[in-house]
C-alpha positions as a Python dict, from the first residue, in 0.01 Angstrom:
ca = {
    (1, 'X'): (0, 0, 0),
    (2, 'X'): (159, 72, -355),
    (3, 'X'): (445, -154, -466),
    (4, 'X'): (515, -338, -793),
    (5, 'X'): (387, -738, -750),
    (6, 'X'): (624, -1007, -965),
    (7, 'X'): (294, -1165, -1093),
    (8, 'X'): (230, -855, -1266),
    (9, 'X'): (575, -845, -1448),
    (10, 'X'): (510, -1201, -1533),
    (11, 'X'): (177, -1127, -1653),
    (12, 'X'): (288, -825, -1909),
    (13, 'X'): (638, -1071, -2018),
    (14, 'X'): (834, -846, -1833),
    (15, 'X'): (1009, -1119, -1714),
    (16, 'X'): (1083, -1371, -2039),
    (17, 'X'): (1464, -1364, -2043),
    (18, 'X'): (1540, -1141, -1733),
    (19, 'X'): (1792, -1238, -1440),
    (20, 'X'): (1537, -1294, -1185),
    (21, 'X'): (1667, -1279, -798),
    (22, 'X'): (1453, -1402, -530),
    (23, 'X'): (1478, -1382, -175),
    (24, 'X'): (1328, -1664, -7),
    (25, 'X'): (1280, -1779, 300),
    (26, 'X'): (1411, -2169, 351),
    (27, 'X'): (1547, -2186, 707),
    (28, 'X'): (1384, -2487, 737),
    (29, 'X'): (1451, -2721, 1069),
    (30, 'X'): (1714, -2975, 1030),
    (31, 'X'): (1809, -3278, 1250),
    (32, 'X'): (2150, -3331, 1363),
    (33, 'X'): (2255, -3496, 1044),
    (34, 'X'): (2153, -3207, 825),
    (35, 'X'): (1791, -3359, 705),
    (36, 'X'): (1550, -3151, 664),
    (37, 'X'): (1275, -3229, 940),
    (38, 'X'): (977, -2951, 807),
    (39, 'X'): (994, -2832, 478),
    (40, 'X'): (676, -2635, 491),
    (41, 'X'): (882, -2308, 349),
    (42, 'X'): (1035, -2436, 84),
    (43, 'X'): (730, -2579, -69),
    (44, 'X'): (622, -2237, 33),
    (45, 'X'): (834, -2101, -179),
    (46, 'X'): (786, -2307, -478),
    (47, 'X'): (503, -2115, -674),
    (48, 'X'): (692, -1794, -699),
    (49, 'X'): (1019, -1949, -822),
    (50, 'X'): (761, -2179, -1070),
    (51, 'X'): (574, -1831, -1188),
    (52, 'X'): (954, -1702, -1314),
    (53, 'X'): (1031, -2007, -1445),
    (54, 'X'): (714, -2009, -1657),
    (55, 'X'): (761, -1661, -1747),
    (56, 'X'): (1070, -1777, -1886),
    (57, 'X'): (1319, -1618, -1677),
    (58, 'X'): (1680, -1711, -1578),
    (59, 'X'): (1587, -1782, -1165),
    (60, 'X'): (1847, -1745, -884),
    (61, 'X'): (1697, -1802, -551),
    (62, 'X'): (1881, -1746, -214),
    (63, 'X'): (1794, -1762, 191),
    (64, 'X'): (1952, -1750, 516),
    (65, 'X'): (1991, -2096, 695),
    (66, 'X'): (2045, -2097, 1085),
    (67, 'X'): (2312, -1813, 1217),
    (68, 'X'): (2648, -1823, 1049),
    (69, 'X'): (2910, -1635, 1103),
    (70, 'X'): (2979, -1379, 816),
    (71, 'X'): (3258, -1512, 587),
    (72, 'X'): (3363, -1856, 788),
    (73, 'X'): (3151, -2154, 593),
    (74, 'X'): (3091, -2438, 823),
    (75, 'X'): (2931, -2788, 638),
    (76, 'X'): (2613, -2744, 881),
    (77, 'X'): (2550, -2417, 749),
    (78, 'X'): (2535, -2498, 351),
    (79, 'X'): (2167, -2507, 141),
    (80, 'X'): (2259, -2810, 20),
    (81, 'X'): (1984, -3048, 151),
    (82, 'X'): (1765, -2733, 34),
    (83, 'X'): (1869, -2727, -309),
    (84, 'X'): (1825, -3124, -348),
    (85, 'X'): (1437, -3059, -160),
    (86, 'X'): (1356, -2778, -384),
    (87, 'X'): (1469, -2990, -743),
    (88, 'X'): (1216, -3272, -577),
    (89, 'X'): (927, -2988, -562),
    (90, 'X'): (1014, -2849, -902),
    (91, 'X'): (1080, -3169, -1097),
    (92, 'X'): (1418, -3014, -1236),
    (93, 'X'): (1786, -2969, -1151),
    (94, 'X'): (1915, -2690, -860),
    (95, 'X'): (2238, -2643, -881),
    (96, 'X'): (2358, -2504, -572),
    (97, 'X'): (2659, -2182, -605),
    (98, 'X'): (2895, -2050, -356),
    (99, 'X'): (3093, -1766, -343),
    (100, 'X'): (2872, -1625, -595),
    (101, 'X'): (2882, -1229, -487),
    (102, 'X'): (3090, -1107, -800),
    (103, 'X'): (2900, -1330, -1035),
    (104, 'X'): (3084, -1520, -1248),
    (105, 'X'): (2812, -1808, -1276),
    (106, 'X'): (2603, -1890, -1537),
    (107, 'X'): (2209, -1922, -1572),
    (108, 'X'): (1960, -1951, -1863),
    (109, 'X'): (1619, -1907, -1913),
    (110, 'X'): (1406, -2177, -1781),
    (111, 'X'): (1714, -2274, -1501),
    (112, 'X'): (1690, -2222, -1134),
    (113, 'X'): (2010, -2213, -916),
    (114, 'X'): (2026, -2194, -525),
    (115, 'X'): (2249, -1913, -394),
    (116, 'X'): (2442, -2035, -108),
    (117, 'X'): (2360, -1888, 229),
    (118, 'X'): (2337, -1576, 244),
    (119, 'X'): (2440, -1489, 570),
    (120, 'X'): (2747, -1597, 438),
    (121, 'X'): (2815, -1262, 305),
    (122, 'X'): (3020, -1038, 489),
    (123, 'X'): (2827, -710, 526),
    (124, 'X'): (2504, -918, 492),
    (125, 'X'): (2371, -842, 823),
    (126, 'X'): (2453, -484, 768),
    (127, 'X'): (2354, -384, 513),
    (128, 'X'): (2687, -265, 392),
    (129, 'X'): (2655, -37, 49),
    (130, 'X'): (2948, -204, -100),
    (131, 'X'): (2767, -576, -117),
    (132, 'X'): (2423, -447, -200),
    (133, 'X'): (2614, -286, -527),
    (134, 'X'): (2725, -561, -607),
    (135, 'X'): (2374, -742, -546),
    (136, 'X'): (2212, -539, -771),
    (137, 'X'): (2446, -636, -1078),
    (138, 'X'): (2330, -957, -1085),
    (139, 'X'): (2021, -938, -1164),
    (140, 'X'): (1713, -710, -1386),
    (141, 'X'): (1458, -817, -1153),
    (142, 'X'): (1481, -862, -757),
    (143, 'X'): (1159, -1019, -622),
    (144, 'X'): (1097, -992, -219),
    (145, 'X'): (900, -1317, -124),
    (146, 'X'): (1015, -1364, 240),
    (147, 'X'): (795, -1172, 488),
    (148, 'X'): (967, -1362, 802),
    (149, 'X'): (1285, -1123, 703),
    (150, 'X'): (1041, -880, 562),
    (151, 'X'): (1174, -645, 948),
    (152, 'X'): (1498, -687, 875),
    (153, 'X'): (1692, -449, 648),
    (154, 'X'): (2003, -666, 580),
    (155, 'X'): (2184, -663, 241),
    (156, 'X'): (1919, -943, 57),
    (157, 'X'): (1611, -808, 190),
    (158, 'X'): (1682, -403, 184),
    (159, 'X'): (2004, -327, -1),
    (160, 'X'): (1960, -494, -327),
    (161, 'X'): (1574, -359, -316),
    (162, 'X'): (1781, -34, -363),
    (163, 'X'): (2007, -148, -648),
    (164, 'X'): (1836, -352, -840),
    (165, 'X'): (1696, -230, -1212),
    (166, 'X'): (1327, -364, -1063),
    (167, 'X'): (1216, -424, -712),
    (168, 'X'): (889, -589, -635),
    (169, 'X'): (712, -842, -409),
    (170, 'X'): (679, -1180, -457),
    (171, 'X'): (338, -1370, -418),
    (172, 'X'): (387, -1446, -36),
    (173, 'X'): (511, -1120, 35),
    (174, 'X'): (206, -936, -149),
    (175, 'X'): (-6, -1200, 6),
    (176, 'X'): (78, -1069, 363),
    (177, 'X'): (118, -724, 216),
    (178, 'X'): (-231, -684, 70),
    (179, 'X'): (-387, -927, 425),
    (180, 'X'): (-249, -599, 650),
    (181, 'X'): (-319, -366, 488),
    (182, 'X'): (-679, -446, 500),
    (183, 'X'): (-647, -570, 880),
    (184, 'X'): (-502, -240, 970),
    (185, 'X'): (-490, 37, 774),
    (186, 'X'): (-848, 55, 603),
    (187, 'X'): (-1021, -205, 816),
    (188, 'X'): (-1376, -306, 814),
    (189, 'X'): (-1545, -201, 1171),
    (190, 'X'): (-1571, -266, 1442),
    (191, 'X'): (-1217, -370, 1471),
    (192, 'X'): (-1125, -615, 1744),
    (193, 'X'): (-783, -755, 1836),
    (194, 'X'): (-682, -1017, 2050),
    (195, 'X'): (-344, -996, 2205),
    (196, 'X'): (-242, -1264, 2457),
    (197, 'X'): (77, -1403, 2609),
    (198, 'X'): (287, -1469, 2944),
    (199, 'X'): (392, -1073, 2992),
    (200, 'X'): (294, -738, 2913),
    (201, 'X'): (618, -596, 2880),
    (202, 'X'): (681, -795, 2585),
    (203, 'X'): (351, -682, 2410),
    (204, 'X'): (340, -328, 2576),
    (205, 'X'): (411, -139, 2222),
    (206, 'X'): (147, -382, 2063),
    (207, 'X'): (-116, -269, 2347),
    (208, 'X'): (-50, 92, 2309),
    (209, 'X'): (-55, 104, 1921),
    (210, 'X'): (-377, -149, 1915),
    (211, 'X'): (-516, 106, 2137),
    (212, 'X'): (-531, 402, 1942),
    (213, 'X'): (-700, 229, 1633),
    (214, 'X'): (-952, -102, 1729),
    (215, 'X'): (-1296, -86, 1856),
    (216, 'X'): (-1217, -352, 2088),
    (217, 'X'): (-911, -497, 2280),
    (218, 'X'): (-906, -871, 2422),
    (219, 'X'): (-656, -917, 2629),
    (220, 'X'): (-553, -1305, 2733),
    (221, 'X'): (-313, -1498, 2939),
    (222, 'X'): (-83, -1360, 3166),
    (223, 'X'): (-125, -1036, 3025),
    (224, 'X'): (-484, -1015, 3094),
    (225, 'X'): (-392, -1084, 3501),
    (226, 'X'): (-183, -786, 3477),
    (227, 'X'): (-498, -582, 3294),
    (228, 'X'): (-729, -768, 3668),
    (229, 'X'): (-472, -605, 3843),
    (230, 'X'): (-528, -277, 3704),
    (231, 'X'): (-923, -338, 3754),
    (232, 'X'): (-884, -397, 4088),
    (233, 'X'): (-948, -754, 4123),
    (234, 'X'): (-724, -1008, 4333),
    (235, 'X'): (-555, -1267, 4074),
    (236, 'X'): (-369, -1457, 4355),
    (237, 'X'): (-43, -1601, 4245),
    (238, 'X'): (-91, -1572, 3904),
    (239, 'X'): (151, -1492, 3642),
    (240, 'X'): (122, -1089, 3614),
    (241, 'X'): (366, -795, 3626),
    (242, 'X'): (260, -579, 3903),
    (243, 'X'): (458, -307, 3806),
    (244, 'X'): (311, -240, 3440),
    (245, 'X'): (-60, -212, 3601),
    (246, 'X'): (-14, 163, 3536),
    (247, 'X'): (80, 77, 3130),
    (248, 'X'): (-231, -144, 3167),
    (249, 'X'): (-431, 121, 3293),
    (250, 'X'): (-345, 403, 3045),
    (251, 'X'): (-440, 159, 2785),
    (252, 'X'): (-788, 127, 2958),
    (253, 'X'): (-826, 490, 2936),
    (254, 'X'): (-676, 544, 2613),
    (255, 'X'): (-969, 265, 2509),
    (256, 'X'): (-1217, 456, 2699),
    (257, 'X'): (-1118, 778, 2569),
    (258, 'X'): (-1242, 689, 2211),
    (259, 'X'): (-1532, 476, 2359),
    (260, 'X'): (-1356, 128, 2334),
    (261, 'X'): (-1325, -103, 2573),
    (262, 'X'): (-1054, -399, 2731),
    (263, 'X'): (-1288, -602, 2859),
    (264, 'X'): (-1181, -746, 3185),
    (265, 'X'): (-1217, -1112, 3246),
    (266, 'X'): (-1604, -1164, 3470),
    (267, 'X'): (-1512, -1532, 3514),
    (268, 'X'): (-1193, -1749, 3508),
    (269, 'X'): (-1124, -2112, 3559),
    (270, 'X'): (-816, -2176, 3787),
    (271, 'X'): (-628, -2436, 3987),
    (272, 'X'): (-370, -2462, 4271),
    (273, 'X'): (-92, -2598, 4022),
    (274, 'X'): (26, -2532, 3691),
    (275, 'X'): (-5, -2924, 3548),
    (276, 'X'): (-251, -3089, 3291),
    (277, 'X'): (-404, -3256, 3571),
    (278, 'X'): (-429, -3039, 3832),
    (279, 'X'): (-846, -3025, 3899),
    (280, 'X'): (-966, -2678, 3767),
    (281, 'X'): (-1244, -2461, 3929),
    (282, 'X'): (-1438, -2219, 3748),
    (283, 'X'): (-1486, -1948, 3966),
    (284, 'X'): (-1620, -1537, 3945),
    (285, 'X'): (-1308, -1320, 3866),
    (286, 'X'): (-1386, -1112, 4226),
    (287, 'X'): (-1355, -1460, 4384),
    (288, 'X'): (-961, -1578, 4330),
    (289, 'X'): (-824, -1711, 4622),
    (290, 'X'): (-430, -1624, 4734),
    (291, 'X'): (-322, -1922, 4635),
    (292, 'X'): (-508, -1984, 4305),
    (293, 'X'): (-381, -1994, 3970),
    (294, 'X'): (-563, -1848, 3690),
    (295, 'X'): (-491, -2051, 3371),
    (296, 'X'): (-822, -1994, 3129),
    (297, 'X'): (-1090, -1706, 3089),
    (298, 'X'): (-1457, -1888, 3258),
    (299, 'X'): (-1738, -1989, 2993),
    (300, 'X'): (-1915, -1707, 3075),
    (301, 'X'): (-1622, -1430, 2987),
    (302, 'X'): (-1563, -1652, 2644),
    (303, 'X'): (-1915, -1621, 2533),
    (304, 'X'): (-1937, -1268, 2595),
    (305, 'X'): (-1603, -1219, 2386),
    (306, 'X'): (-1692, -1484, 2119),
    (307, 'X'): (-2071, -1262, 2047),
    (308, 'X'): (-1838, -963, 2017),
    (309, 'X'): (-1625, -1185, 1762),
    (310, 'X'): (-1890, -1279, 1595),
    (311, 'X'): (-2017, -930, 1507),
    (312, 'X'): (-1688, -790, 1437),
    (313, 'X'): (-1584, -641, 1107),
    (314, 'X'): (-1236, -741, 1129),
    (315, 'X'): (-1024, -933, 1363),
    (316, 'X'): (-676, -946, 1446),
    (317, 'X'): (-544, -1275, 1661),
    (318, 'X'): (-206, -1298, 1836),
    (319, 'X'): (-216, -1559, 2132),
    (320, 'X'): (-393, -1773, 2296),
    (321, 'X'): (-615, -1688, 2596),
    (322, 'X'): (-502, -1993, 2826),
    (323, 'X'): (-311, -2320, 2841),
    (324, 'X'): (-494, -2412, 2562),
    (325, 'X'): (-236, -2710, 2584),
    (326, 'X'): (-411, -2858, 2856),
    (327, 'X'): (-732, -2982, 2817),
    (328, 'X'): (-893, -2813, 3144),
    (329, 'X'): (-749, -2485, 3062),
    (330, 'X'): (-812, -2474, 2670),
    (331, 'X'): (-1205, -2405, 2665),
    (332, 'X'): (-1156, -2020, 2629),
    (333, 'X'): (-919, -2070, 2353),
    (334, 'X'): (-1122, -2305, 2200),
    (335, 'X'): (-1444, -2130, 2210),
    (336, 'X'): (-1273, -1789, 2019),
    (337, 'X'): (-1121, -1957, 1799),
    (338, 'X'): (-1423, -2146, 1700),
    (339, 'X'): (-1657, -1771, 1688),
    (340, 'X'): (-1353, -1652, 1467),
    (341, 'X'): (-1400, -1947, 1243),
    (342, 'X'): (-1787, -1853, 1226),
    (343, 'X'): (-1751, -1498, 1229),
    (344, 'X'): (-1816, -1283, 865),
    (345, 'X'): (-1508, -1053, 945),
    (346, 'X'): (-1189, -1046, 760),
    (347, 'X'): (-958, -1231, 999),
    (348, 'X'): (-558, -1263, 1053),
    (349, 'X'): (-393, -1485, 1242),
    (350, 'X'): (24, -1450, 1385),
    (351, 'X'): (259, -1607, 1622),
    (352, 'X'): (356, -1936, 1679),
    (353, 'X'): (120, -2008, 1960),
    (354, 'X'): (-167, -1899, 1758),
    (355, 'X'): (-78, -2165, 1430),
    (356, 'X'): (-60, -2430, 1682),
    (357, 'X'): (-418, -2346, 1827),
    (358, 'X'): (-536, -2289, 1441),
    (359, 'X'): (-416, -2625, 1334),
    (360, 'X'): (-562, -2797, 1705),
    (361, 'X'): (-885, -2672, 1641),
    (362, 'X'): (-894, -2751, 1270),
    (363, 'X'): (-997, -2383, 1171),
    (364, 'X'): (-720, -2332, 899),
    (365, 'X'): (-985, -2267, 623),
    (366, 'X'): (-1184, -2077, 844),
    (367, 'X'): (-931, -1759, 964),
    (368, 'X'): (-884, -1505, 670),
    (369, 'X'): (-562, -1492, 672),
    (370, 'X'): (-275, -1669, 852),
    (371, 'X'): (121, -1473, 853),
    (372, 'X'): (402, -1684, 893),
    (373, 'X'): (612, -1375, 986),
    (374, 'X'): (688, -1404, 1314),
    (375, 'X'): (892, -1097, 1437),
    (376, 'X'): (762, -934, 1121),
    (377, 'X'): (425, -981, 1231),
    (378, 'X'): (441, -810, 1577),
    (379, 'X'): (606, -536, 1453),
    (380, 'X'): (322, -443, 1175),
    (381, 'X'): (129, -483, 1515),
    (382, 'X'): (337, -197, 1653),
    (383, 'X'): (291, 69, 1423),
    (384, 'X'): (647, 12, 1286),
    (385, 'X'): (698, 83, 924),
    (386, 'X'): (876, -272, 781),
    (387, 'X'): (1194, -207, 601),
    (388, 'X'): (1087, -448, 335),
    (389, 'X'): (754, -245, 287),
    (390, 'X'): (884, 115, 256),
    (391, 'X'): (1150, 39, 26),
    (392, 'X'): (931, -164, -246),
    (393, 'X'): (655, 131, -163),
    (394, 'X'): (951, 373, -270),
    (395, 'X'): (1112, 163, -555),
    (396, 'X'): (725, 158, -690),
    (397, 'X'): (702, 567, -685),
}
């Protein structure tokens, strides 16, 4: 993937004395008196505002905050508590700037001010032409360091990338940028992804790209009841979608068809209520009764997957393959997650369910990469093209 990376500028003084604009990403929770409860993205965000401000550049920073409404300001929707967090992290002032569109504010070399909201903006959303001109007048260098907005092409994250002097990627957003690219497009084999959630219809585009380029395709949760459906087997009241089991099935066969494989559950462990302490049963996945649940894959189906994990070249994680949240139901889960962790392949991690089984089972150091994108995320898983991505690729030419 060709695009220009900040740390580069930096590294050549590109930078020393430039109007540096970067687009972070600090929608960070808040309580109901506007304190900040997680601040995990702004200190995120920290070493590529301190690499400008070391390379002696004049630094505004902006983000989106929550959902306002284009042009009506509301107290609750200001980056104040932001700025005053982010001059903690940095040791120096923030001064925070509204209405600062049509310039008209001042910044020096070796100063950092906070952009108010940007969602602010009217046309923001948009991506109207007439605000990303204006976007790319204040500043020589844009720098794109937000890959949660990285699918979005709104006037911060797309239009200024197209008016600015210099567009390029911040550390984060190379970070995730260089971590696909060699997850996806020139991947070590075999290739194995594991895609896992409640439905199929919400991963259905996921499945059918996945299929067409990994060796193998683990399928988890209520998704994989759906794929027992389309095997044959009896999953009793279960979460599933009866009527994707043909989508399930021309994945199969699309699998097949290059001499891949789904690999359908051989054991499961179930119960007769969906509750932390409902007794489970680990049963063979031909004997599910009508009124059993299935809630985990059986020890037998996670060692089988875990060996293939183990000798995989790369590996590709969204979702967890049971309740992992309840201790009965979280073996499966547990037992991937711990052959990732051991495994030699190049391994990234996305979704929210699949940090919070990371960080349960300690294996943060262990997974090769973990993306904080979100809806960014499952769309690289898609096939789609990110906005962000094609217009720094272009910018680069």
């Amino acid at each position: 993937m060709n695009f220009i990376r900040f740390s580069d500028l930096c590294a050549q003084g590109r930078a020393q004395g430039q109007r540096v604009f970067i687009r972070a990403d600090l929608n960070v929770p808040q309580d109901d008196s506007g304190a900040i409860t997680e601040d995990t993205r702004i200190r995120a965000s920290v070493p590529c505002i301190r690499l400008a401000l070391d390379a002696g550049a004049a630094v505004m920073v902006t983000s989106h905050l929550g959902r306002p409404v284009e042009g009506e300001f509301k107290p609750e929707d200001s980056l104040a508590p932001v700025a005053t967090r982010l001059a903690e992290l940095l040791g120096q002032p923030v001064r925070l700037v509204a209405h600062w569109v049509d310039g008209g504010f001042d910044v020096k070399p070796g100063e950092v001010v906070l952009l108010e909201n940007c969602r602010l903006n009217v046309g923001e959303k948009k991506n109207k032409p007439e605000l990303a001109a204006k976007l790319g007048k204040l500043c020589d260098i844009f720098v794109h360091d937000a890959f949660g907005t990285a699918h979005r092409a709104e006037g911060t994250t797309y239009g200024i990338a197209e008016t600015a002097p210099i567009a390029c990627a911040g550390p984060l957003l190379a970070a995730e940028m260089d971590a696909i690219a060699a997850a996806l497009q020139n991947p070590k084999r075999p290739l194995i992804a594991i895609v896992a959630g409640s439905k199929v219809s919400t991963k259905l585009t996921i499945l059918q790209s996945l299929a067409k380029n990994v060796d193998g395709l683990i399928v988890g949760g209520g998704i994989a009841n759906t794929f027992m459906l389309a095997a044959g087997l009896k999953i009793g009241k279960s979460l599933a979608e009866p009527d994707l089991v043909g989508e399930a099935k021309a994945v199969i066969d699309a699998m097949a068809a290059r001499g891949a494989a789904v690999p359908i559950p051989t054991d499961v462990v179930t119960a007769k209520a969906f509750a932390a302490d409902a007794p489970a049963t680990v049963k063979k996945a031909s004997e599910v009764a009508d009124d059993d649940l299935i809630l985990d894959i059986g020890p037998e189906t996670a060692a089988l997957l875990a060996q293939q994990l183990k000798a995989a070249g790369t590996i590709v994680w969204n979702g967890p393959v049971g309740v992992f949240e309840f201790a009965a139901f979280e073996n499966g889960t547990q037992v991937l997650a711990q052959a990732i962790a051991d495994s030699s392949a190049f391994s990234i991690a996305g979704g929210g369910d699949t940090l919070a089984a990371i960080a349960k089972y300690g294996i943060e150091k262990d997974v090769g990469y973990i993306s904080t994108g979100g809806g960014a995320f499952l769309e690289v898983l898609e096939g789609k093209t990110l906005p962000a991505f094609e217009v720094l690729a272009r910018r680069a030419g």
